[in-house]
XYZ file of N, CA, C and O in Angstrom:
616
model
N -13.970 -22.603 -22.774
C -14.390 -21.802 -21.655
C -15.270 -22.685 -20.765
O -16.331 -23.087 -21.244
N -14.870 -23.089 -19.287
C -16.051 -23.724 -18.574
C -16.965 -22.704 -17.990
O -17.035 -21.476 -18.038
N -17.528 -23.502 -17.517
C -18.370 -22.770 -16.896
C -18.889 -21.544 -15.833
O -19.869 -20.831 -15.621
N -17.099 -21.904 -15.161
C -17.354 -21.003 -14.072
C -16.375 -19.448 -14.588
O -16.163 -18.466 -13.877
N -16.064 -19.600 -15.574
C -15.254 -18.716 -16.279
C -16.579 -17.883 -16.701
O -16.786 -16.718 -16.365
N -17.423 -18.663 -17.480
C -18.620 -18.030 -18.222
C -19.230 -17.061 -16.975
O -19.252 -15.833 -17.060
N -19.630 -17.679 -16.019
C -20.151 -17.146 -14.630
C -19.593 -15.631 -14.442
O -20.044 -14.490 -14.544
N -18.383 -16.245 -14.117
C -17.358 -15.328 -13.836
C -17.447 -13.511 -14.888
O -17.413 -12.332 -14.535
N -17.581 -14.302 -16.376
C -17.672 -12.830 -16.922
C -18.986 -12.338 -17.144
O -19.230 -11.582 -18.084
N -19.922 -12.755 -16.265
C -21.170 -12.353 -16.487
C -21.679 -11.596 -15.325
O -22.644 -10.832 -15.351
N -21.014 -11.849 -14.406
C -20.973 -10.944 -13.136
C -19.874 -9.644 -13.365
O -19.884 -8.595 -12.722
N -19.061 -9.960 -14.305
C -18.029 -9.140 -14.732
C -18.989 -7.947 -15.202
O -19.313 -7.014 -14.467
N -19.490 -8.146 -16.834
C -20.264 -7.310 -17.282
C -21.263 -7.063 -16.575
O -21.599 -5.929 -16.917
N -22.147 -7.523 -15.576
C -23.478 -6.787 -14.907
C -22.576 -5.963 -13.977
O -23.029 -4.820 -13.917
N -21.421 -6.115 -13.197
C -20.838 -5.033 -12.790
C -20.517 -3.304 -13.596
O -20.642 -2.126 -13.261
N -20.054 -4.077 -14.795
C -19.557 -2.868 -15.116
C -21.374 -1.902 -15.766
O -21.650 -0.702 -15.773
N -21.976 -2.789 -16.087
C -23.494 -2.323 -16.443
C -23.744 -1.381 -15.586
O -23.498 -0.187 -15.757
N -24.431 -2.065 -14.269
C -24.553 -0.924 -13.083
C -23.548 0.214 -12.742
O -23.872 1.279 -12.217
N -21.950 -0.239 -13.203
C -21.154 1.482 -13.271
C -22.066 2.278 -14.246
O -22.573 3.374 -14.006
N -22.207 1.471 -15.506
C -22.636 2.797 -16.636
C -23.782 3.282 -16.318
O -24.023 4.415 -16.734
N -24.736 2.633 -15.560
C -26.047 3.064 -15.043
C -26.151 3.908 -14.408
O -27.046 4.750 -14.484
N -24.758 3.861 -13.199
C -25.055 4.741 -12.217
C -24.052 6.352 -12.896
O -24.667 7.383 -13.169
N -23.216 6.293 -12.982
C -22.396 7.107 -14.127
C -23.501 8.252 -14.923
O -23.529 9.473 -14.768
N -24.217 7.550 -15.653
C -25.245 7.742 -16.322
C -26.861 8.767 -15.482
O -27.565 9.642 -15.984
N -26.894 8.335 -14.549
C -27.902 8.438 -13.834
C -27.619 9.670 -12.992
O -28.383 10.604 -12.747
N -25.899 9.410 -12.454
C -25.823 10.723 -11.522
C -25.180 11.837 -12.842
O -25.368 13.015 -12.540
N -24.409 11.623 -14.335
C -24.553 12.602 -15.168
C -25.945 13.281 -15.351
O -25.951 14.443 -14.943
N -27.007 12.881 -15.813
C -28.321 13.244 -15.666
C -29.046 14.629 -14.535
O -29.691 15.666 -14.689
N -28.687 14.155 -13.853
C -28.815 14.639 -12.092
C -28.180 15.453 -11.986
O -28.839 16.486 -12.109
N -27.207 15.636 -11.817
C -26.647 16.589 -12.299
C -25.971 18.148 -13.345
O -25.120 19.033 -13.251
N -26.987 17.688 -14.238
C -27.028 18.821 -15.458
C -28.147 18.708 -14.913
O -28.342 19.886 -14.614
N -29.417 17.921 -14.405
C -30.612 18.955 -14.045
C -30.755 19.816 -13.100
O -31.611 20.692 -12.983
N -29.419 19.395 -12.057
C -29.568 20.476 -10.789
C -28.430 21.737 -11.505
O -28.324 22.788 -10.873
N -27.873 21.621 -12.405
C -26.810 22.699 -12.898
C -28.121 23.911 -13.648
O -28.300 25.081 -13.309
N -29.037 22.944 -14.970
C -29.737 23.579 -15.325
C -31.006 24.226 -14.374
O -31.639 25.255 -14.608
N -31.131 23.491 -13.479
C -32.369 24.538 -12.562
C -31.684 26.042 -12.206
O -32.194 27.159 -12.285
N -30.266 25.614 -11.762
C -29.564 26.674 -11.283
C -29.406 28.000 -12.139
O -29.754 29.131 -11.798
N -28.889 27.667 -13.157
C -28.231 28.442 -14.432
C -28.519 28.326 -15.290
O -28.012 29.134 -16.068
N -29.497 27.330 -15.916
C -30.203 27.584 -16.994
C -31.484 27.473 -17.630
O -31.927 27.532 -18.777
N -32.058 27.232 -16.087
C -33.470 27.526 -16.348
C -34.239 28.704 -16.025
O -33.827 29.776 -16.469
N -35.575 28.676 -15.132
C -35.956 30.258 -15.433
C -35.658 31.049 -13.689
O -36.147 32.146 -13.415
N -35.175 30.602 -13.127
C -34.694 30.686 -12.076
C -33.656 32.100 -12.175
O -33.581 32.919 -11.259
N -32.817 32.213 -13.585
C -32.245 33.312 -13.325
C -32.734 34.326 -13.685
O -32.178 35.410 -13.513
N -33.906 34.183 -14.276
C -34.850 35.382 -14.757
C -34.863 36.409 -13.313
O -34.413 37.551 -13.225
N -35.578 35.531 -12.172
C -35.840 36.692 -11.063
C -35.097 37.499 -10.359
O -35.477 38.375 -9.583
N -33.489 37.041 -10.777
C -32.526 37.625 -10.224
C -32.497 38.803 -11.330
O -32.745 39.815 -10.675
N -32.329 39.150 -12.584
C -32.484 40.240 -13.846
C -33.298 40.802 -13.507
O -33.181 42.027 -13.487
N -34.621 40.131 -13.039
C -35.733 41.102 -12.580
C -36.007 41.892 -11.848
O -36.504 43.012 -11.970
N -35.595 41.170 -10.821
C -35.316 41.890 -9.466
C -34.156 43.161 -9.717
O -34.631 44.198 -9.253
N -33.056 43.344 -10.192
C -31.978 44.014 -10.263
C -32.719 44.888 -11.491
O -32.742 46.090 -11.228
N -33.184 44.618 -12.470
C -34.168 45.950 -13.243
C -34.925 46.630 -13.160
O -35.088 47.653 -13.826
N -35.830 46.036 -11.960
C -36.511 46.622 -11.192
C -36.012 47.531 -10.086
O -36.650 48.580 -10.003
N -35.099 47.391 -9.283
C -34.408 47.832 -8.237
C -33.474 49.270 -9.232
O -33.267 50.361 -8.700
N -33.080 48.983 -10.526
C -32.191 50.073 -11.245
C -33.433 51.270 -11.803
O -33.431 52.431 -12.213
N -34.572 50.049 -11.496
C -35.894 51.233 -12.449
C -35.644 51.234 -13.841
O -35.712 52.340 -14.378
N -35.354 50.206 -14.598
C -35.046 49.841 -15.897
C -36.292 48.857 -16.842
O -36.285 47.703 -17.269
N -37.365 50.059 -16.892
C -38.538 49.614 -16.675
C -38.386 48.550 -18.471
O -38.880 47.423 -18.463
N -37.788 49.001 -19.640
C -37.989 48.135 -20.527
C -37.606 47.659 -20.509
O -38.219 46.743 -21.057
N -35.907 47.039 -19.966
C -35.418 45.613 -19.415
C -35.962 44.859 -18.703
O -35.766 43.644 -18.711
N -37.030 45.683 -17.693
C -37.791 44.669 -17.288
C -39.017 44.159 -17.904
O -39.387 42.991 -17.782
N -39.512 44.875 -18.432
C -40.499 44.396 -19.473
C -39.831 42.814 -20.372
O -40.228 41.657 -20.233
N -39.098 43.165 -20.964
C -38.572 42.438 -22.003
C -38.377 40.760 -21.187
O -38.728 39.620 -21.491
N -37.500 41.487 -19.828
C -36.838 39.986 -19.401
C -38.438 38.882 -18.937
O -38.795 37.726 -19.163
N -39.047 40.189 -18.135
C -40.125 39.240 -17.454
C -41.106 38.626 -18.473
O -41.950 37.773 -18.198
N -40.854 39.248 -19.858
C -41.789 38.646 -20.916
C -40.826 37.308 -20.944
O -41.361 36.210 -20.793
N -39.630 37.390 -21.107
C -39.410 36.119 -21.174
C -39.259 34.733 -20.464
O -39.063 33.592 -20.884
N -39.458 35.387 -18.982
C -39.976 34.630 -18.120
C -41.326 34.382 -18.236
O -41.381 33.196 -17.910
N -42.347 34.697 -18.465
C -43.471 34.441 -18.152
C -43.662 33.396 -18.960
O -44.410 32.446 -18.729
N -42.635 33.645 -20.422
C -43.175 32.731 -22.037
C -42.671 30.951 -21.111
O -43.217 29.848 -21.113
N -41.383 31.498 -20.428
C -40.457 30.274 -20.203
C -41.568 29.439 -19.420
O -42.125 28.399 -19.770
N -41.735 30.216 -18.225
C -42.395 29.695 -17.109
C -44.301 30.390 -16.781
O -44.541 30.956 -15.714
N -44.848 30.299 -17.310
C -46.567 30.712 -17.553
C -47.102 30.331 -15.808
O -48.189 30.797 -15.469
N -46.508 29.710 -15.045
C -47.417 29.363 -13.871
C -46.276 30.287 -12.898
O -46.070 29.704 -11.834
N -45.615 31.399 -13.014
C -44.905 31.459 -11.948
C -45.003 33.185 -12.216
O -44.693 33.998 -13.087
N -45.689 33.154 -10.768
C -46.313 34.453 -10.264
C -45.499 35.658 -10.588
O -45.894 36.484 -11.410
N -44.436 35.765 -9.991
C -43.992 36.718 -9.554
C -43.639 37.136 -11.269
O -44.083 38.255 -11.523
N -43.056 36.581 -12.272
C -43.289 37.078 -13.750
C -43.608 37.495 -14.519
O -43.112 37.893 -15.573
N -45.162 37.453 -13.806
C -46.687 37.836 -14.287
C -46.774 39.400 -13.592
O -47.255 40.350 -14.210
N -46.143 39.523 -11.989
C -46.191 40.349 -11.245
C -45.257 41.524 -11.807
O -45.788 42.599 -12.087
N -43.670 41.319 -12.005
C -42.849 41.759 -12.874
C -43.087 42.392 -14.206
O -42.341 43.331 -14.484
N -44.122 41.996 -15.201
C -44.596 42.047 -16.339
C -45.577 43.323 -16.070
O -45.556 44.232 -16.900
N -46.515 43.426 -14.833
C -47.411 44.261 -14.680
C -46.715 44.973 -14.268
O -46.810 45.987 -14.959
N -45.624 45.183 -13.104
C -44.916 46.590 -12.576
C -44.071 47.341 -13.881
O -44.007 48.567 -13.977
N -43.406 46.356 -14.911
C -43.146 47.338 -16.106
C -43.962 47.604 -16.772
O -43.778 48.625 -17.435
N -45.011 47.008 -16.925
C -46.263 48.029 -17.662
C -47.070 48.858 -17.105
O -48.141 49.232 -17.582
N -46.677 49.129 -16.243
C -47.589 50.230 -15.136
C -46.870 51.389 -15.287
O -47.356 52.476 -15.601
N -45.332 51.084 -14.992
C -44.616 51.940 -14.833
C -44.159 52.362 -16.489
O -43.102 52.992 -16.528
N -44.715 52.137 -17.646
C -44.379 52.308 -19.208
C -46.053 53.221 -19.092
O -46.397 53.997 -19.984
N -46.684 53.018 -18.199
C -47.722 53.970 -18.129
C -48.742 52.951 -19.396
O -49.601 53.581 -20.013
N -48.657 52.170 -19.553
C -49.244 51.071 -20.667
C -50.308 50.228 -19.844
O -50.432 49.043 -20.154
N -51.282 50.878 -18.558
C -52.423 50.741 -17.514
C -53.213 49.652 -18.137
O -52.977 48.773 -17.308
N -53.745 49.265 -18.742
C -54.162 47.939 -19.251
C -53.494 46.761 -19.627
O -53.964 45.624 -19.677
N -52.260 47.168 -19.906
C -51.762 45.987 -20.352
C -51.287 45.476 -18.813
O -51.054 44.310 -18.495
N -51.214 46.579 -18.012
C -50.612 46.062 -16.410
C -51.826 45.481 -16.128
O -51.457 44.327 -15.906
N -52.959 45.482 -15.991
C -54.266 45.291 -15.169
C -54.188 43.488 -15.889
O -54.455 42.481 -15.235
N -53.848 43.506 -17.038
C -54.222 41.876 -17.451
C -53.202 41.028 -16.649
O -53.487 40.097 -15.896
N -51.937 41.517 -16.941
C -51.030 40.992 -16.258
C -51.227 41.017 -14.729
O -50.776 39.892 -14.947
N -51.341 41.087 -14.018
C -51.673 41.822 -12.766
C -53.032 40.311 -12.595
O -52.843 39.474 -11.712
N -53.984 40.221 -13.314
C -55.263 39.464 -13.213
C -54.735 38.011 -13.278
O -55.356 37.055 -12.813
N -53.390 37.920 -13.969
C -52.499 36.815 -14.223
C -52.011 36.282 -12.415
O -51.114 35.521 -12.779
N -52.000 36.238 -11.828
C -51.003 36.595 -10.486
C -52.111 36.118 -9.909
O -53.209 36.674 -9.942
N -51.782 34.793 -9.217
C -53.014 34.220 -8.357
C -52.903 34.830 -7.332
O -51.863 35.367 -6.952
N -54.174 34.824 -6.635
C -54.484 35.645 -4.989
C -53.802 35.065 -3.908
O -53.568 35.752 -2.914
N -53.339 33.510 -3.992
C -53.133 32.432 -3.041
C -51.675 32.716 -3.569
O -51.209 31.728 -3.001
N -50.632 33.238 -4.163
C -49.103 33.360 -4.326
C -48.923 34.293 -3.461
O -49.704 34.978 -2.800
N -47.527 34.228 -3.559
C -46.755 35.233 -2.530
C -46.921 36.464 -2.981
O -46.857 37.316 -2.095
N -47.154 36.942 -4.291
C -47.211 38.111 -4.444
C -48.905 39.047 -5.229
O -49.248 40.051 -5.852
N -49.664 37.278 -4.333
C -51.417 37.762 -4.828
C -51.776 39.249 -4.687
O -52.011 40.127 -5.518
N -51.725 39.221 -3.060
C -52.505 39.963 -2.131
C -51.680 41.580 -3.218
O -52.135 41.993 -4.285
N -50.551 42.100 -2.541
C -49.880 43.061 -3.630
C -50.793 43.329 -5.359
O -51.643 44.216 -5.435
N -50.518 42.616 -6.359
C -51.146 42.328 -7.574
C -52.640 42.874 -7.126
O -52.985 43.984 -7.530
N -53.443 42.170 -6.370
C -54.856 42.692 -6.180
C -54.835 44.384 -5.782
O -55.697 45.196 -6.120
N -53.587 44.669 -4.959
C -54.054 45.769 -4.383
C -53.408 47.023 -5.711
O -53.912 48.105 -6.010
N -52.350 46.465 -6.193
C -52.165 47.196 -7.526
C -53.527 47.163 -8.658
O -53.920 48.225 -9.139
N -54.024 46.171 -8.930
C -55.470 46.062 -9.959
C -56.114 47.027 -9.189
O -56.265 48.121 -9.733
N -56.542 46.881 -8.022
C -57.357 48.105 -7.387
C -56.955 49.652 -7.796
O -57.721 50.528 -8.198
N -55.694 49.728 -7.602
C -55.309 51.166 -7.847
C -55.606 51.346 -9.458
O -56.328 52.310 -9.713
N -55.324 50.853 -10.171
C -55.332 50.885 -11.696
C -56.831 50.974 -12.090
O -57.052 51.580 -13.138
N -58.003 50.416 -11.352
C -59.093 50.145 -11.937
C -59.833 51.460 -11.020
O -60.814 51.879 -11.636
N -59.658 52.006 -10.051
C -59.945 53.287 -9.473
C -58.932 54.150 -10.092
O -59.161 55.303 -9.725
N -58.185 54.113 -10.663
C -57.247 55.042 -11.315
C -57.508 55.118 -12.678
O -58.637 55.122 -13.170
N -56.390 55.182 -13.321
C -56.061 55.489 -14.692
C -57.107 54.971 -15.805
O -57.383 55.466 -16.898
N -57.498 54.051 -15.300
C -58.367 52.727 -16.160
C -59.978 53.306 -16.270
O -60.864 53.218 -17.120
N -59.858 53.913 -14.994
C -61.670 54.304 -14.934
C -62.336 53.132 -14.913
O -63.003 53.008 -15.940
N -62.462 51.972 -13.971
C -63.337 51.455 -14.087
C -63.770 50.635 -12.597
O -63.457 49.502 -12.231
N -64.453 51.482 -12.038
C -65.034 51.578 -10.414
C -65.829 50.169 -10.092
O -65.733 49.623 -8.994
N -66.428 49.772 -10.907
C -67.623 48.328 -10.450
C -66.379 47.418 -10.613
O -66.235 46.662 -9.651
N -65.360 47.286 -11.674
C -64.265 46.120 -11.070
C -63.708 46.367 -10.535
O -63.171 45.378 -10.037
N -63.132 47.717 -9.970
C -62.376 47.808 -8.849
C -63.389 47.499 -7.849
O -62.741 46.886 -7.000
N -64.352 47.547 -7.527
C -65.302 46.860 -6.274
C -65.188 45.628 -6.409
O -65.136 44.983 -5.361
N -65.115 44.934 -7.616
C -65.308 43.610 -7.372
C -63.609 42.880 -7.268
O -63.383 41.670 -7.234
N -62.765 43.772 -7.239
C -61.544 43.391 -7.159
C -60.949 43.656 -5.509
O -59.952 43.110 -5.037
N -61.691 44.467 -4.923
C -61.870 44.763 -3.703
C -62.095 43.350 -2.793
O -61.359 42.670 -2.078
N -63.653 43.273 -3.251
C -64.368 41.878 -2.735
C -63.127 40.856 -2.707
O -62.722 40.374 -1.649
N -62.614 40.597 -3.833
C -62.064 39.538 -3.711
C -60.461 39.669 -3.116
O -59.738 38.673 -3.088
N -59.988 41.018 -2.640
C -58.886 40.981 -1.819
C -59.511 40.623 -0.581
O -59.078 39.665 0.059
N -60.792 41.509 -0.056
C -60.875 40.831 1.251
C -61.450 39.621 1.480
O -61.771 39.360 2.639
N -61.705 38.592 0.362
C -61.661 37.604 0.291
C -59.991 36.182 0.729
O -59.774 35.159 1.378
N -59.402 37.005 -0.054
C -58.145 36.137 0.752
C -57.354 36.886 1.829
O -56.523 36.260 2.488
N -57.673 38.868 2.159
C -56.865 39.113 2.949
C -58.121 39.877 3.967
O -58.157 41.081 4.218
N -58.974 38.981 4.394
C -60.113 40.123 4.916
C -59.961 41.170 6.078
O -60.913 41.682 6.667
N -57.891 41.555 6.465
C -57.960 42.719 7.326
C -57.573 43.504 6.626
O -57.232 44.524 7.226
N -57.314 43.575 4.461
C -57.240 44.627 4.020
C -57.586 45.719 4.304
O -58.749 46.122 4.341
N -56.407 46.448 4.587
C -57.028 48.269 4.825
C -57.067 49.008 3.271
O -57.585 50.121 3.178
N -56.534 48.380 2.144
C -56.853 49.060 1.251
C -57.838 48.849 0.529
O -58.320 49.682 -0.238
N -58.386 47.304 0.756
C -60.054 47.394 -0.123
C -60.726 48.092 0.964
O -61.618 48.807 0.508
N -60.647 48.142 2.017
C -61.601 48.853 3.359
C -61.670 49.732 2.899
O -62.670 50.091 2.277
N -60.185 50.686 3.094
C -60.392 52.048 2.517
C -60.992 52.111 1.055
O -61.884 52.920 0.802
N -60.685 51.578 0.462
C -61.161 51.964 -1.023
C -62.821 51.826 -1.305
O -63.402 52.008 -2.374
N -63.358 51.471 -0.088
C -64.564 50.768 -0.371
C -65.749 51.535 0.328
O -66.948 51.525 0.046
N -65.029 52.242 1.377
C -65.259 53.471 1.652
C -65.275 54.398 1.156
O -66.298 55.069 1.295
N -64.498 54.779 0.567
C -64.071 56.119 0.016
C -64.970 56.197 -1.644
O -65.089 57.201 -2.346
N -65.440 54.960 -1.895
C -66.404 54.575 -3.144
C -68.130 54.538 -2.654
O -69.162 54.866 -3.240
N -67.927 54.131 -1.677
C -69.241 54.229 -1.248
C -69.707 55.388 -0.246
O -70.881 55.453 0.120
């Protein structure tokens, strides 16, 4: 074998290397954009949404528990979790869930104004619903329902 033969199959194999790399790289990439789609927790909110919308309050319980286990930082799960326990009439276990649900998500401001109702409601407990007040008109300060509620307490 001279030399330029040797050459020759060494550019051969780093060719075919970079196929398996790239082969490799866009297989990868591809089952992660398949799994975001379809098999990660992404299809939870679509079950949720549609159990919620049927009023299928322990399917929704169940599913959004298993969203929340899947995914722990994603609001609306937490939010889901409290509307079937509100609606199972299970008022505390909604209020924790509900406390779960940052103020700064899409579905804060809502969550706060549900804790409000629950903690002037069913829950009996008026000084955190004030202080759950405070802190809606803290991120939404033209709330009309801590206004009203804050009124109607004082």
């Amino acid at each position: 074998m001279n030399s330029e033969q040797a050459v020759g199959n060494t550019e051969s194999d780093m060719q075919r290397t970079r196929f398996r790399v790239v082969i490799a790289v866009g297989a990868i990439l591809g089952f992660a954009v398949f799994w975001g789609q379809y098999g990660g927790t992404s299809h939870y909110a679509g079950l949720c949404r549609k159990a919620m919308k049927d009023r299928q309050w322990k399917e929704l319980s169940r599913l959004s528990q298993s969203w929340s286990e899947a995914d722990p930082n994603n609001a609306e799960s937490w939010f889901c979790r409290a509307e079937a326990a509100r609606q199972l009439r299970d008022f505390a276990t909604a209020d924790g869930f509900v406390a779960k649900v940052p103020p700064k998500s899409e579905f804060g401001i809502r969550a706060l104004e549900i804790r409000i109702e629950l903690q002037f409601g069913p829950l009996n407990q008026p000084l955190a619903a004030v202080k759950s007040c405070l802190n809606l008109l803290h991120h939404d300060p033209a709330s009309k329902v801590a206004h009203q509620r804050l009124i109607f307490f004082f």
